[in-house]
Coordinates of C-alpha atoms in Angstrom, one line a residue:
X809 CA 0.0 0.0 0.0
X810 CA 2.9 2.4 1.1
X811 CA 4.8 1.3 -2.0
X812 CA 1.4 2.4 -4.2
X813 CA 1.1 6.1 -2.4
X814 CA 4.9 6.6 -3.1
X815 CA 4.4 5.5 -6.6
X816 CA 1.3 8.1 -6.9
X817 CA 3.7 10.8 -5.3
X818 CA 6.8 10.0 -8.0
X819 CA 4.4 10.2 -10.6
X820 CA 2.4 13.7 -9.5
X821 CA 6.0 15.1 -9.2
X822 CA 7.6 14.2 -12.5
X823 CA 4.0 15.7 -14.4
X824 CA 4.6 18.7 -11.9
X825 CA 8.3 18.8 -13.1
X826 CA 7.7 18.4 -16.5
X827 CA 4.8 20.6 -16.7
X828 CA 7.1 23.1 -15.1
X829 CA 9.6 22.7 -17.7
X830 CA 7.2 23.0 -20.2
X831 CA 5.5 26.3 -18.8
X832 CA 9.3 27.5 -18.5
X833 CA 10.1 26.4 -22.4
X834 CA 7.0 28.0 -23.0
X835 CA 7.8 31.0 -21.5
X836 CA 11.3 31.3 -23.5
X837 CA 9.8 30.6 -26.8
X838 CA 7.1 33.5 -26.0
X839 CA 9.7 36.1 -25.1
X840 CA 12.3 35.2 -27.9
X841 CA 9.2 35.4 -30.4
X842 CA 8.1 38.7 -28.9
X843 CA 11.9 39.9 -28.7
X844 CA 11.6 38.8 -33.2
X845 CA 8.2 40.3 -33.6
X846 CA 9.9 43.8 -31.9
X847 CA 13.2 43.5 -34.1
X848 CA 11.7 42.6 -37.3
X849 CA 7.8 44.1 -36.8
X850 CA 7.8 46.6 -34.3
X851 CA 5.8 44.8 -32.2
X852 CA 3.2 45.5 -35.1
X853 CA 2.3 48.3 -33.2
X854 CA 2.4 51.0 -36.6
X855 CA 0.1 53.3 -37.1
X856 CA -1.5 53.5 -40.3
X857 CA -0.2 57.2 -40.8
X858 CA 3.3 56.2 -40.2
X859 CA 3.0 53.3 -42.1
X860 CA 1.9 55.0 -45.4
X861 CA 4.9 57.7 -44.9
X862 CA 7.5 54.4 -44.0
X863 CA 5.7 52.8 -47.1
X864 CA 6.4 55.7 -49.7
X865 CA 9.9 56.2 -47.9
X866 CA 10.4 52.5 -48.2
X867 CA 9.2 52.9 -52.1
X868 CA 10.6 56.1 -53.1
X869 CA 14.4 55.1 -53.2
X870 CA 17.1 56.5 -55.4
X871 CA 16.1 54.9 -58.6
X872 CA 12.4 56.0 -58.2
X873 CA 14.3 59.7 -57.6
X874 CA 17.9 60.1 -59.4
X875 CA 16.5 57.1 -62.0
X876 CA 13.7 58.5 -62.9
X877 CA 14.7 62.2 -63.3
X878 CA 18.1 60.7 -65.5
X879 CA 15.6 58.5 -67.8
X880 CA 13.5 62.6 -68.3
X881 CA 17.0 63.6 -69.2
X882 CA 17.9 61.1 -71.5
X883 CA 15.2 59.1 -73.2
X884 CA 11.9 61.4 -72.3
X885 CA 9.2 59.9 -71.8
X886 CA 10.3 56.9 -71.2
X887 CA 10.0 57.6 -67.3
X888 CA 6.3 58.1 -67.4
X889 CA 5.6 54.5 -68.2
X890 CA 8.1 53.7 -65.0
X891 CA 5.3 56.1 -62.8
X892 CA 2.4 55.3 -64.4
X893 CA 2.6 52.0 -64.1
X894 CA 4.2 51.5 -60.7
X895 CA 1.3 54.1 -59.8
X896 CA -1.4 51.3 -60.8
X897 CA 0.9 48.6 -59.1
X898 CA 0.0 50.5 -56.1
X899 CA -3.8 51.1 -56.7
X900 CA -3.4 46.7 -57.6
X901 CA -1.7 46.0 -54.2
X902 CA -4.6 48.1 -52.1
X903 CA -7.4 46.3 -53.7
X904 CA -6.1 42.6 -54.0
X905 CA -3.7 42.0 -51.1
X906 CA -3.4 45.0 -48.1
X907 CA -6.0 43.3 -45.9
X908 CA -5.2 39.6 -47.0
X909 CA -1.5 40.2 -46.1
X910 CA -2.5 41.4 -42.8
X911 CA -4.8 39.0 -41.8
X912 CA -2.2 35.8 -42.3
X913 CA 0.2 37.2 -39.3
X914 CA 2.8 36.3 -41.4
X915 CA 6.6 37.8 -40.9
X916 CA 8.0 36.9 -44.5
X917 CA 6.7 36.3 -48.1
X918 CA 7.5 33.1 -47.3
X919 CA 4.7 32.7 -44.5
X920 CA 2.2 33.9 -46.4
X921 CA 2.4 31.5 -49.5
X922 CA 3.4 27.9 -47.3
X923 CA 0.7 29.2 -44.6
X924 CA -1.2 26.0 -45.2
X925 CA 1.8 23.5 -46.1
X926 CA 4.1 24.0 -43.8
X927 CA 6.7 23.1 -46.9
X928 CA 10.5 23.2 -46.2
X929 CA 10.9 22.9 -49.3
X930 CA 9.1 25.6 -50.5
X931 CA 10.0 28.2 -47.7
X932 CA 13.4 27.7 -48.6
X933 CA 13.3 28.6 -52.5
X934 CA 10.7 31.3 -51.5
X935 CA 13.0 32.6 -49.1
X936 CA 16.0 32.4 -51.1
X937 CA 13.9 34.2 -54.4
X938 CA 13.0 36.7 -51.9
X939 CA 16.8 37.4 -50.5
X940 CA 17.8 37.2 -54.3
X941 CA 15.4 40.1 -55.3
X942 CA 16.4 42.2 -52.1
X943 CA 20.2 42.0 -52.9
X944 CA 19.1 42.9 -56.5
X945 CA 16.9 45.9 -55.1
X946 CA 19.8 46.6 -52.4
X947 CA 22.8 47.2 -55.7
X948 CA 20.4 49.6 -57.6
X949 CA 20.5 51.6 -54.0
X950 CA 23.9 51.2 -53.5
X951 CA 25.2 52.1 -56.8
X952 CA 23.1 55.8 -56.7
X953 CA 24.3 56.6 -53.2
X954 CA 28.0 55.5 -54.0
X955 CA 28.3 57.8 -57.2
X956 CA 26.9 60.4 -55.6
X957 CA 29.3 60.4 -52.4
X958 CA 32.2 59.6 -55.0
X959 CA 31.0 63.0 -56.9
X960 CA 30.4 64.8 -54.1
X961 CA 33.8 64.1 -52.4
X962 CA 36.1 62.8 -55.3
X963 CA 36.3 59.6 -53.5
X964 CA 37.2 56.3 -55.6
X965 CA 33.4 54.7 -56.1
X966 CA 34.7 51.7 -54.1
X967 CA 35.7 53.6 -51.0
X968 CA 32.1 54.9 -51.2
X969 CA 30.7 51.8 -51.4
X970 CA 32.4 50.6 -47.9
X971 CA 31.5 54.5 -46.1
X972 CA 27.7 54.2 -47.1
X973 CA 27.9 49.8 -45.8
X974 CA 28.8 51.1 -42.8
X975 CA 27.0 53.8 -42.4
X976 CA 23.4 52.2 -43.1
X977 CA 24.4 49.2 -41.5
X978 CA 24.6 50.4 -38.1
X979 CA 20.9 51.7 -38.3
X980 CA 19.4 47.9 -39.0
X981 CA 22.3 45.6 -36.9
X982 CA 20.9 48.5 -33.7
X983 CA 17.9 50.2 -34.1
X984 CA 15.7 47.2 -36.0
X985 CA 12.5 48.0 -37.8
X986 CA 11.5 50.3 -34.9
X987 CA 14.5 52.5 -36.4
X988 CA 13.8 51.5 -40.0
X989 CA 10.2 53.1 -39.7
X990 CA 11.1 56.1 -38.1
X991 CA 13.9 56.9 -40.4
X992 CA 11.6 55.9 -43.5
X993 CA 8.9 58.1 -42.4
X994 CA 11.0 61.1 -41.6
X995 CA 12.8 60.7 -45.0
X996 CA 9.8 60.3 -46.5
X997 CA 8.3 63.7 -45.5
X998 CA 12.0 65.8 -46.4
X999 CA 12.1 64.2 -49.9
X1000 CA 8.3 65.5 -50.6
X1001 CA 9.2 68.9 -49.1
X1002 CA 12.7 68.7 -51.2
X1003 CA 10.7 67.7 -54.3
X1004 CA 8.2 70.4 -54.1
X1005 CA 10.6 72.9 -53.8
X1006 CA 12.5 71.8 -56.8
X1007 CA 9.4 71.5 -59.0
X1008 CA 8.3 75.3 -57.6
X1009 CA 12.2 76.8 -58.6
X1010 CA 11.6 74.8 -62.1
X1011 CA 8.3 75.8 -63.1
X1012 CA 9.5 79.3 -61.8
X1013 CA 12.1 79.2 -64.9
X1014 CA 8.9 78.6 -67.3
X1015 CA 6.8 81.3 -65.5
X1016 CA 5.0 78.7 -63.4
X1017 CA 3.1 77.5 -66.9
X1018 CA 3.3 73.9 -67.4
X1019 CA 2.5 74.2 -70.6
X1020 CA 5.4 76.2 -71.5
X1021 CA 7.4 73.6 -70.2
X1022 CA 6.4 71.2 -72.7
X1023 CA 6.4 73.4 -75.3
X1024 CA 9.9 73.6 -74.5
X1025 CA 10.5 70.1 -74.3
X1026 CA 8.4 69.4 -77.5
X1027 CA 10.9 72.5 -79.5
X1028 CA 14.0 71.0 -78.4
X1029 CA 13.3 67.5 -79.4
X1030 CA 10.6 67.8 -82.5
X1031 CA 8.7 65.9 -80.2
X1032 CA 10.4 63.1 -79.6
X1033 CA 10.8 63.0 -75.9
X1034 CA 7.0 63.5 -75.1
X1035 CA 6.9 60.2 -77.1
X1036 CA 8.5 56.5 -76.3
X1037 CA 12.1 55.8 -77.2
X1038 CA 13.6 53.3 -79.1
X1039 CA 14.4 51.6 -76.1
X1040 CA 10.7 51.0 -75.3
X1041 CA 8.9 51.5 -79.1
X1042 CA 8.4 47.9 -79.4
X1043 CA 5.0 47.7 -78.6
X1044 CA 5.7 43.7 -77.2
X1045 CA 8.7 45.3 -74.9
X1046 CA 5.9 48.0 -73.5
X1047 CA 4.1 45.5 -73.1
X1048 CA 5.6 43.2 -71.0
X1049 CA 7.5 46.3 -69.4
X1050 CA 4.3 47.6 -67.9
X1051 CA 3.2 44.1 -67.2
X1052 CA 6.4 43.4 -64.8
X1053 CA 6.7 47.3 -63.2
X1054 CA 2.5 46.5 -62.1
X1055 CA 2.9 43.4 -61.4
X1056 CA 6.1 43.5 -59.5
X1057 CA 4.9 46.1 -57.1
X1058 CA 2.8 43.5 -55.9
X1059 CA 5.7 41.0 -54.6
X1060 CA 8.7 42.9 -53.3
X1061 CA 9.5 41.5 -50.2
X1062 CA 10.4 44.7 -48.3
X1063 CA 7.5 46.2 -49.2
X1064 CA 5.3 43.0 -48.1
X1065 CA 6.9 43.2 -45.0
X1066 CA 5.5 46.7 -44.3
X1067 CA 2.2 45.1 -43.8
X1068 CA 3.4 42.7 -41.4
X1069 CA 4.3 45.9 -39.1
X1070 CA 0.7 47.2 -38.1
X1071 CA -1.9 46.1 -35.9
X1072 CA -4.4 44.3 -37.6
X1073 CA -6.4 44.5 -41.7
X1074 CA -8.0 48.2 -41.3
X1075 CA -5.2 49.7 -40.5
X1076 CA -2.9 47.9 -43.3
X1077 CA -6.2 48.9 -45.5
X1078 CA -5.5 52.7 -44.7
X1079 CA -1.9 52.5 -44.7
X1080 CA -2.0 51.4 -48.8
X1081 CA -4.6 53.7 -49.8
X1082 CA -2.5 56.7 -47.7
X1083 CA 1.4 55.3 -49.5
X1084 CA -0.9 55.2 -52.7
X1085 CA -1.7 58.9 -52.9
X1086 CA 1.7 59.9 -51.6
X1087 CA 3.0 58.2 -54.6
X1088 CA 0.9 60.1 -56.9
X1089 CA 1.5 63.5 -55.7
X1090 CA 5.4 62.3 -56.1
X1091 CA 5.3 61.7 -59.7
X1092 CA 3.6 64.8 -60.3
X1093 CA 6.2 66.7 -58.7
X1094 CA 9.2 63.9 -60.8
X1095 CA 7.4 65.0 -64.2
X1096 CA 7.9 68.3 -63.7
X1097 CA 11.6 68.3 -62.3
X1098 CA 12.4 65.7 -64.8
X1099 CA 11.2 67.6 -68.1
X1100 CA 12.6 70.4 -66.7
X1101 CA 16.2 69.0 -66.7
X1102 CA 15.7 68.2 -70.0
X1103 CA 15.2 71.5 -71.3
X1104 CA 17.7 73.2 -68.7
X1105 CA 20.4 71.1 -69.1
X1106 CA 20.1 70.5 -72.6
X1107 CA 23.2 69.7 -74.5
X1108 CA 25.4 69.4 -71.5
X1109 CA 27.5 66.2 -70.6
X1110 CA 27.1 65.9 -66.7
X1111 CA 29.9 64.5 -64.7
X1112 CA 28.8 61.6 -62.8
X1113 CA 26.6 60.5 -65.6
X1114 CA 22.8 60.8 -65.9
X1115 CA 22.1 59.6 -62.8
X1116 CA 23.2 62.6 -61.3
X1117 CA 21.0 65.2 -64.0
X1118 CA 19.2 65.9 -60.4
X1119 CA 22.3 66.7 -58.8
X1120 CA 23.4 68.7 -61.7
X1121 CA 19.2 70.5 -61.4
X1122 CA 19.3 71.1 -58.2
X1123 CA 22.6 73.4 -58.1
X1124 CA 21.5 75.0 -61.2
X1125 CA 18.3 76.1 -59.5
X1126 CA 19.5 76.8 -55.8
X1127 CA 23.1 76.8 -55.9
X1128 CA 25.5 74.7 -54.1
X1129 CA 24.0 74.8 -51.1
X1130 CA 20.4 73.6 -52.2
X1131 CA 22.6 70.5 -54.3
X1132 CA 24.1 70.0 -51.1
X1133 CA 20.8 69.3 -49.6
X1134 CA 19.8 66.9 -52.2
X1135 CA 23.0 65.0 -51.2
X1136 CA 22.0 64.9 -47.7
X1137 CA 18.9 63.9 -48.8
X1138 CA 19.8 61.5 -51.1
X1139 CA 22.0 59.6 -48.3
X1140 CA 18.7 59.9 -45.5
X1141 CA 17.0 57.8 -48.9
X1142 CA 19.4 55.2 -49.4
X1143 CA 19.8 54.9 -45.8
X1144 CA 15.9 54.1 -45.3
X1145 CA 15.5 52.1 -48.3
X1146 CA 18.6 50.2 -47.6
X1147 CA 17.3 49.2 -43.9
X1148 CA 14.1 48.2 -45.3
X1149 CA 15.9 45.7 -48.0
X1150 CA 18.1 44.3 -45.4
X1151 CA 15.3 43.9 -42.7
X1152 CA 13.3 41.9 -44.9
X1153 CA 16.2 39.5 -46.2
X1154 CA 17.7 39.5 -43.0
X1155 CA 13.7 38.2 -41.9
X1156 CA 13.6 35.7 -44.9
X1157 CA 17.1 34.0 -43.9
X1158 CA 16.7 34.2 -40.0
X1159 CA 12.6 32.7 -40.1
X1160 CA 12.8 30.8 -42.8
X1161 CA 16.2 29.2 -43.9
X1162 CA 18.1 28.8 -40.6
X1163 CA 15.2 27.2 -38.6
X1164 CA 15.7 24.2 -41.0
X1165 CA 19.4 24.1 -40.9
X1166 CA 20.0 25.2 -37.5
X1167 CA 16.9 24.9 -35.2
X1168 CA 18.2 27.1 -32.4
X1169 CA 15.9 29.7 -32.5
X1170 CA 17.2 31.1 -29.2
X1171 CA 20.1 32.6 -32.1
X1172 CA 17.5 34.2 -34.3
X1173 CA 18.3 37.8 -33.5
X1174 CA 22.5 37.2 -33.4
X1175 CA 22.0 35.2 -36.9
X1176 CA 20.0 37.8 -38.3
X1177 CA 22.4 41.2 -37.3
X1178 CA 25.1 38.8 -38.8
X1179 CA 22.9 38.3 -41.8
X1180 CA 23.2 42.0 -42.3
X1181 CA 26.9 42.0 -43.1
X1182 CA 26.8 39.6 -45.4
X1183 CA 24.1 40.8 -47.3
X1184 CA 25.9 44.2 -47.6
X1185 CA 29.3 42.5 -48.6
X1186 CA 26.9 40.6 -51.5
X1187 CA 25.2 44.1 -52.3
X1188 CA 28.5 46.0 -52.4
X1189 CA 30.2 43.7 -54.9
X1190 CA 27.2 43.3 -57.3
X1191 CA 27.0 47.0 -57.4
X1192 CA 30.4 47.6 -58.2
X1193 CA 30.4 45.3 -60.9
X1194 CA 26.7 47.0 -62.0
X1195 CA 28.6 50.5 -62.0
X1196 CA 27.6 52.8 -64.9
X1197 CA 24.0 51.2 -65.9
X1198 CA 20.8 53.1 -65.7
X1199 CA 19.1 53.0 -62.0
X1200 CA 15.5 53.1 -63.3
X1201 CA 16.9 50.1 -65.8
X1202 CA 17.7 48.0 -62.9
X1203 CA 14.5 49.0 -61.1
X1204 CA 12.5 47.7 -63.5
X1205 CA 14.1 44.1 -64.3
X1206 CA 14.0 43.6 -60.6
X1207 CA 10.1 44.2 -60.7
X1208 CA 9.7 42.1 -64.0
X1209 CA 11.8 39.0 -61.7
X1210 CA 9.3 39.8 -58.9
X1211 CA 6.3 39.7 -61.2
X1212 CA 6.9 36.9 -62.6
X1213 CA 8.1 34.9 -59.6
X1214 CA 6.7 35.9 -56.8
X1215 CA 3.4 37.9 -57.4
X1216 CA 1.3 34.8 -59.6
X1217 CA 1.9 32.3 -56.3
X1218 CA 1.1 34.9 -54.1
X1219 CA -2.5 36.1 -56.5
X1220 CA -3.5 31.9 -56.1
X1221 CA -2.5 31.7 -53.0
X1222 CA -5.0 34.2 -51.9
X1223 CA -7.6 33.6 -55.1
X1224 CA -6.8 30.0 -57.0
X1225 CA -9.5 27.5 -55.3
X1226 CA -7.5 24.4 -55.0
X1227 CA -3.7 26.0 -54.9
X1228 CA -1.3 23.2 -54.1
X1229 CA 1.6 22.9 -52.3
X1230 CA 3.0 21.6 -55.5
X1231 CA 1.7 24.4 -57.7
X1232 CA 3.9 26.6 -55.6
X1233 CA 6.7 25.6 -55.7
X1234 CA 7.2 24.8 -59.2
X1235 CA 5.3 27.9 -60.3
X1236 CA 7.8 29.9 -58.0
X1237 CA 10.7 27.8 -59.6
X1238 CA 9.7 28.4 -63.2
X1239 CA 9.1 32.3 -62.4
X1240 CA 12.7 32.4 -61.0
X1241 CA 14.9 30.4 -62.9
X1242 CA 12.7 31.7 -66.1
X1243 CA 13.1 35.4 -65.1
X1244 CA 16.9 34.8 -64.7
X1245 CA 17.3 33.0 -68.0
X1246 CA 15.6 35.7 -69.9
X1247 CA 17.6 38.3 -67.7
X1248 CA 20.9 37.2 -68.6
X1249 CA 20.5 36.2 -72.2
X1250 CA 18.6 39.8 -73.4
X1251 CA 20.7 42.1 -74.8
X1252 CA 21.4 44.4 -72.1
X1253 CA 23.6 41.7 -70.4
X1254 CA 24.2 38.5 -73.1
X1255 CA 25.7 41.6 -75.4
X1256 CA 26.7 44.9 -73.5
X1257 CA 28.2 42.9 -70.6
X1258 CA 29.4 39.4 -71.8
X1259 CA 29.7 40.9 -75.6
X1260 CA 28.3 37.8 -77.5
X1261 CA 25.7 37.3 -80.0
X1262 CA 22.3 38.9 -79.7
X1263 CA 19.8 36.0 -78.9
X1264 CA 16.5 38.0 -78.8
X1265 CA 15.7 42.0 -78.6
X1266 CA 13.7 42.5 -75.6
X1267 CA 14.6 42.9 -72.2
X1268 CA 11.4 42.8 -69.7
X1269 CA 10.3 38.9 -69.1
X1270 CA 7.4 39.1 -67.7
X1271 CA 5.1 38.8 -70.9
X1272 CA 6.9 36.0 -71.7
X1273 CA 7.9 34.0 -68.2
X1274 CA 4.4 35.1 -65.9
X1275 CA 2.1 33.2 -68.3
X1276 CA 4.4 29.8 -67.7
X1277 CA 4.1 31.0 -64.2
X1278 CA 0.2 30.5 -64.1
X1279 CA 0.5 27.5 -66.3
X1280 CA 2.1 25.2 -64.1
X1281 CA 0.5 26.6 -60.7
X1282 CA -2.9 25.6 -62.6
X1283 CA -1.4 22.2 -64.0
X1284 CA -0.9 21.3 -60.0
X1285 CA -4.0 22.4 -59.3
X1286 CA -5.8 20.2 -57.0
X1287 CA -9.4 19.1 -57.6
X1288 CA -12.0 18.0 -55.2
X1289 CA -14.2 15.1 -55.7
X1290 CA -17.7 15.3 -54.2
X1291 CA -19.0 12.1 -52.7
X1292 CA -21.8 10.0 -55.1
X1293 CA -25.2 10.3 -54.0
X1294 CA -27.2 6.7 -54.0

């Protein structure tokens, strides 16, 4: 009998003992995912005012800004299809996906699409697609701020590269996404009162009359710059270049993440229609400043290139001091675009791709800070071997590989009855690999870089690589069968 009540008491204790360990494991997981929801969320604790000013800061980089106004310079209106259609990319993402994305809890692009598979599989090639497109994103950045500072300073481009590495790179390894938000929201609000001011010194040079402006422009050029290049008269390459700057909008990882950050669907709801406005009023303001280089610096040959035709505006119209500005400026962009990029790979590579390697999650916020230098080291080296190209060029190939990888998976995830875990992965795979193929074999790389053989004239995939996309998700599609009735 005694020997029964001591076995009862060994028994209670060892459930008390391990429930206590369990409460206690409980406990450390709860704090070390609270202590990742603060780093790489916020806490989603964002309100959606903040949110749409961190969104358009988070958008508004240095190709949507030195890009854009270069491409006015040199090819006309070329630009406009860059606004216009990123513009409807933004009306797309505010219909289709701001509440949706919300309303998963997810950190990473990743949890959003393998939500209901719990695929390792497939969160590893969506996280590595996603890291891919943010290191791609993160050169165009890098590449604008380094020949700026090399400009400014007469520094060799590389030593700029390193100064601006570890100068952003201290905000995100410190500060988190609590820093990143603030420092996107406050550059947000000095590049629209920077912009305006630029557009009100330009149009003051045409007696604040649009239309004189583009009288000018149309003069100067026989009307050739208020119509598409050669670069873009293809109507197949307009095409497929709206198609992927739309399109691509919709997928970019850092910008995803963004919706991750606030409190719950409403607010995410308000914080898309708010960016989306911003974004307009922005591309009001780069239309003017960008025709308006045109016809002031006509004929010139700008040192630095024309990426830096804004540079070169800006001290026309305010003198060194006001270009000075933009430079400060320009560094406050790259600086909160750069954070933003490296959050969300740093998020992809900590959540999804170490957990299956290395399943110490206690590490999670050590692996990701050292995540951060080495996707800086990566970003540094591609954009020094990507030195000279256009920045609004580059912006737009990495929205055609994001529109025709990432956003068809993430449209049936949300839409496609029957999406399969399958249909996923290999529709993801094809939009990748596809994307890349067509990437590296058009002429601005298989010729200008490599210097071989044209294989086919166009450069934008996504008309050509989103359809296969679609195909094969809907090939995997999977079908259910109702019972028979007797």
């Amino acid at each position: 009998m005694n020997e029964n009540n001591n076995n009862r008491e060994r028994s209670s204790k060892m459930k008390r003992d391990s429930s206590g360990d369990f409460n206690q494991k409980s406990a450390r997981m709860a704090k070390i995912e609270q202590g990742s929801s603060d780093y790489f969320l916020a806490g989603r604790s964002v309100g959606s005012l903040q949110n749409a000013f961190a969104l358009a800061g988070d958008y508004l980089s240095a190709a949507a800004f030195l890009g854009s106004i270069a491409m006015y310079f040199s090819q006309g209106m070329d630009s406009l299809f860059y606004a216009v259609a990123t513009l409807i990319g933004w009306t797309l993402l505010l219909i289709l996906f701001s509440e949706k994305l919300r309303a998963t809890a997810a950190y990473t692009f990743s949890d959003v699409i393998n939500q209901s598979f719990n695929s390792a599989r497939l969160r590893v090639l969506s996280a590595v697609t996603s890291i891919l497109i943010s290191l791609f994103y993160l050169l165009v950045q890098l590449m604008g701020a380094g020949a700026l500072l090399s400009l400014l300073f007469d520094l060799n481009y590389t030593i700029s590269l390193v100064c601006i590495g570890l100068l952003t790179g201290g905000l995100v390894l410190l500060g988190g996404m609590k820093a990143t938000t603030l420092v996107q929201s406050i550059k947000a609000l000095l590049l629209f009162v920077f912009a305006g001011t630029m557009a009100f010194l330009a149009l003051k040079e045409f007696q604040f009359s649009p239309t004189h402006l583009f009288l000018r422009v149309a003069s100067l050029s026989s009307f050739e710059a208020l119509m598409p290049s050669s670069a873009i008269s293809s109507g197949i390459e307009q095409i497929s270049l709206i198609m992927g700057l739309v399109l691509g909008l919709l997928g970019l990882p850092h910008v995803l993440m963004r919706f991750f950050t606030v409190k719950d669907s409403r607010t995410a709801l308000y914080s898309a229609a708010g960016t989306t406005l911003l974004i307009a009023l922005f591309f009001i303001l780069n239309l003017i400043i960008g025709f308006s280089a045109y016809v002031l610096l006509n004929g010139e040959t700008l040192a630095g290139g024309n990426n830096m035709a804004l540079l070169h505006l800006a001290s026309l119209l305010g003198g060194s001091g006001f270009k000075w500005i933009l430079a400060i400026l320009v560094f406050i962009t790259v600086l909160a675009v750069i954070a933003g990029l490296v959050m969300a790979a740093s998020a992809s590579l900590t959540r999804d791709i170490i957990p299956i390697i290395w399943p110490q999650k206690q590490e999670s916020l050590l692996v990701a800070r050292l995540s951060v230098v080495a996707i800086f080291l990566v970003g540094m080296i591609l954009a020094y071997l990507f030195q000279g190209m256009n920045l609004a060029f580059l912006f737009g190939i990495a929205f055609a590989w994001v529109a025709s990888a990432h956003f068809p998976v993430m449209f049936c995830r949300f839409y496609l009855p029957g999406f399969s875990e399958k249909g996923a992965f290999y529709g993801l795979l094809v939009g990748a690999i596809g994307s890349l193929l067509f990437i590296v074999s058009s002429n601005t790389v298989w010729v200008k870089i490599l210097g071989l053989t044209s294989l086919h004239p166009y450069s934008s995939p996504t008309l050509f690589i989103l359809p296969l996309s679609f195909i094969v998700i809907l090939l995997f599609r999977e079908r259910k069968v109702g019972k028979r009735e007797a």
